[in-house]
Tab-separated table of C-alpha atoms in Angstrom:
chain	number	residue	atom	x	y	z
B	796	MET	CA	-54.554	-50.870	99.359
B	797	LYS	CA	-55.057	-54.126	96.719
B	798	LEU	CA	-56.718	-57.350	97.741
B	799	TYR	CA	-55.259	-60.761	96.234
B	800	LEU	CA	-56.876	-63.716	95.910
B	801	LYS	CA	-54.850	-67.016	96.475
B	802	PRO	CA	-56.226	-69.108	93.572
B	803	SER	CA	-55.046	-72.571	94.910
B	804	GLN	CA	-53.755	-74.119	98.228
B	805	HIS	CA	-49.855	-74.095	97.206
B	806	ALA	CA	-50.082	-71.066	95.091
B	807	LYS	CA	-46.807	-68.562	95.414
B	808	GLN	CA	-47.055	-65.418	96.125
B	809	ALA	CA	-46.485	-63.999	92.653
B	810	GLN	CA	-49.479	-66.099	91.460
B	811	PHE	CA	-51.809	-64.240	93.673
B	812	MET	CA	-54.474	-62.433	91.430
B	813	ALA	CA	-55.730	-59.047	92.296
B	814	LEU	CA	-59.267	-58.451	93.159
B	815	THR	CA	-61.413	-56.021	91.709
B	816	SER	CA	-65.325	-55.676	91.743
B	817	GLU	CA	-65.915	-56.974	88.341
B	818	THR	CA	-63.123	-60.127	88.747
B	819	TRP	CA	-64.738	-61.098	92.274
B	820	PRO	CA	-67.744	-63.132	91.278
B	821	GLY	CA	-65.652	-65.209	88.634
B	822	MET	CA	-62.717	-65.721	90.811
B	823	LEU	CA	-64.807	-67.006	93.636
B	824	VAL	CA	-66.346	-69.590	91.009
B	825	GLN	CA	-62.850	-70.792	89.936
B	826	ALA	CA	-61.491	-70.665	93.908
B	827	ARG	CA	-64.441	-73.171	94.404
B	828	ALA	CA	-64.236	-75.500	91.525
B	829	ASN	CA	-60.499	-75.929	92.297
B	830	TYR	CA	-61.846	-76.805	95.626
B	831	HIS	CA	-64.021	-79.518	94.540
B	832	LYS	CA	-61.404	-80.975	92.636
B	833	GLN	CA	-59.348	-82.167	95.577
B	834	LYS	CA	-59.465	-85.635	96.069
B	835	THR	CA	-59.683	-85.049	99.830
B	836	LEU	CA	-62.099	-82.201	101.409
B	837	ASP	CA	-60.234	-81.003	104.641
B	838	GLY	CA	-63.462	-79.157	105.993
B	839	PRO	CA	-65.100	-76.438	104.722
B	840	PHE	CA	-64.584	-74.006	101.689
B	841	VAL	CA	-62.169	-71.221	102.927
B	842	VAL	CA	-61.213	-68.373	100.962
B	843	HIS	CA	-57.756	-66.898	101.528
B	844	MET	CA	-57.637	-63.082	100.464
B	845	PHE	CA	-54.241	-60.945	101.319
B	846	MET	CA	-54.210	-57.313	101.257
B	847	TYR	CA	-50.972	-55.571	100.437
B	848	ALA	CA	-50.061	-52.063	100.980
B	849	ALA	CA	-48.489	-50.271	98.293
B	850	LYS	CA	-44.668	-49.537	98.877
B	851	GLU	CA	-44.230	-45.501	99.044
B	852	VAL	CA	-42.459	-44.238	95.900
B	853	ARG	CA	-39.132	-42.660	96.682
B	854	GLN	CA	-37.341	-40.579	94.388
B	855	GLY	CA	-33.905	-42.088	93.957
B	856	ILE	CA	-30.446	-41.106	94.711
B	857	ARG	CA	-29.404	-38.835	91.492
B	858	ARG	CA	-26.388	-38.979	90.019
B	859	ALA	CA	-23.837	-36.371	90.460
B	860	THR	CA	-23.562	-35.139	87.018
B	861	SER	CA	-21.104	-31.952	86.103
B	862	THR	CA	-24.614	-29.895	85.564
B	863	ARG	CA	-26.011	-31.110	88.942
B	864	ILE	CA	-22.213	-30.385	90.954
B	865	ALA	CA	-22.255	-26.636	89.108
B	866	GLU	CA	-26.030	-26.181	90.675
B	867	ALA	CA	-24.644	-27.181	94.235
B	868	ALA	CA	-21.847	-25.503	94.079
B	869	GLU	CA	-24.198	-22.274	93.546
B	870	ALA	CA	-26.837	-23.268	96.296
B	871	ILE	CA	-23.603	-24.125	98.644
B	872	ASN	CA	-22.012	-20.607	97.794
B	873	SER	CA	-25.227	-18.968	98.660
B	874	TYR	CA	-25.301	-20.323	101.910
B	875	LEU	CA	-21.843	-19.678	102.838
B	876	ALA	CA	-22.703	-16.083	102.111
B	877	GLU	CA	-25.501	-15.732	104.052
B	878	ARG	CA	-23.730	-17.112	106.993
B	879	GLN	CA	-20.429	-15.458	107.131
B	880	ASP	CA	-19.315	-17.573	110.444
B	881	VAL	CA	-19.064	-20.966	108.780
B	882	ARG	CA	-15.486	-21.728	106.891
B	883	VAL	CA	-15.337	-24.146	104.499
B	884	GLY	CA	-11.924	-24.797	102.483
B	885	ASN	CA	-11.320	-25.943	98.748
B	886	ILE	CA	-11.333	-30.172	99.629
B	887	ALA	CA	-14.409	-29.576	102.159
B	888	ARG	CA	-16.591	-27.551	99.469
B	889	THR	CA	-15.971	-30.339	96.385
B	890	HIS	CA	-16.892	-32.848	99.007
B	891	TRP	CA	-19.845	-31.102	99.977
B	892	GLY	CA	-21.286	-30.331	96.420
B	893	ILE	CA	-21.085	-33.752	95.175
B	894	SER	CA	-22.490	-35.314	98.196
B	895	HIS	CA	-25.129	-32.286	97.689
B	896	ALA	CA	-25.551	-33.064	93.951
B	897	HIS	CA	-26.702	-36.622	94.988
B	898	GLN	CA	-29.652	-35.289	96.807
B	899	PRO	CA	-33.113	-34.907	95.631
B	900	ASP	CA	-34.316	-31.495	93.680
B	901	ASP	CA	-36.084	-30.314	96.855
B	902	ALA	CA	-33.437	-30.945	99.317
B	903	SER	CA	-32.177	-27.606	101.544
B	904	VAL	CA	-28.299	-26.959	101.612
B	905	THR	CA	-27.371	-27.773	105.440
B	906	LEU	CA	-23.961	-28.357	106.453
B	907	PRO	CA	-22.643	-31.796	106.559
B	908	GLU	CA	-21.985	-33.660	109.732
B	909	SER	CA	-20.409	-36.830	108.388
B	910	ALA	CA	-17.045	-37.942	109.403
B	911	THR	CA	-16.277	-37.642	105.868
B	912	PHE	CA	-16.691	-33.927	105.990
B	913	ARG	CA	-14.839	-33.207	109.366
B	914	LYS	CA	-12.311	-35.282	107.626
B	915	MET	CA	-12.161	-33.161	104.299
B	916	GLN	CA	-12.166	-29.893	106.651
B	917	HIS	CA	-9.418	-31.157	108.706
B	918	LEU	CA	-7.325	-32.169	105.588
B	919	ASP	CA	-8.197	-28.348	104.661
B	920	ALA	CA	-6.721	-27.285	107.635
B	921	MET	CA	-3.811	-28.816	107.348
B	922	SER	CA	-3.380	-27.809	103.656
B	923	ALA	CA	-3.972	-24.164	105.002
B	924	SER	CA	-1.186	-24.493	107.806
B	925	ARG	CA	1.364	-25.961	105.354
B	926	HIS	CA	0.969	-23.025	102.909
B	927	GLU	CA	1.506	-20.841	105.646
B	928	GLY	CA	4.514	-22.564	106.663
B	929	ASP	CA	5.986	-22.010	103.226
B	930	ARG	CA	5.123	-18.263	103.223
B	931	GLU	CA	7.279	-18.234	106.501
B	932	GLU	CA	10.230	-19.853	105.212
B	933	GLY	CA	10.036	-17.725	102.109
B	934	VAL	CA	10.770	-14.661	104.218
B	935	TYR	CA	13.443	-16.123	106.314
B	936	CYS	CA	15.414	-17.816	103.243
B	937	THR	CA	19.293	-17.206	103.105
B	938	LEU	CA	20.749	-15.736	100.290
B	939	THR	CA	24.417	-16.630	99.336
């Protein structure tokens, strides 16, 4: 946490000055001098100090480069090798790899639960059923 001093009555937040043990006496003298420069004194001398908590530094979303997508694909393949009951088609696997490539380095591989991933699984199922239908038609074609 940091302490800030408001240097004048109408100072904007960007003009607040950070207080340290070294700068405290000088800033207090300056604030008192500014107070005495006023033409009308509205009561006692008051120092307005503000305390702000530092924002938590978070890792941003990473770009999905080809290297990161390849690393994500390897992680997904090992995840699927451990779980034989999970079936993912090519479309859903591609989407999963790209979305996992955006995640921070320490993110664990988990099966996505988004609507987009479910739609990709549906497209994979439709594609698989269409290819099975093509094979059946090929068996029963008429030769003339």
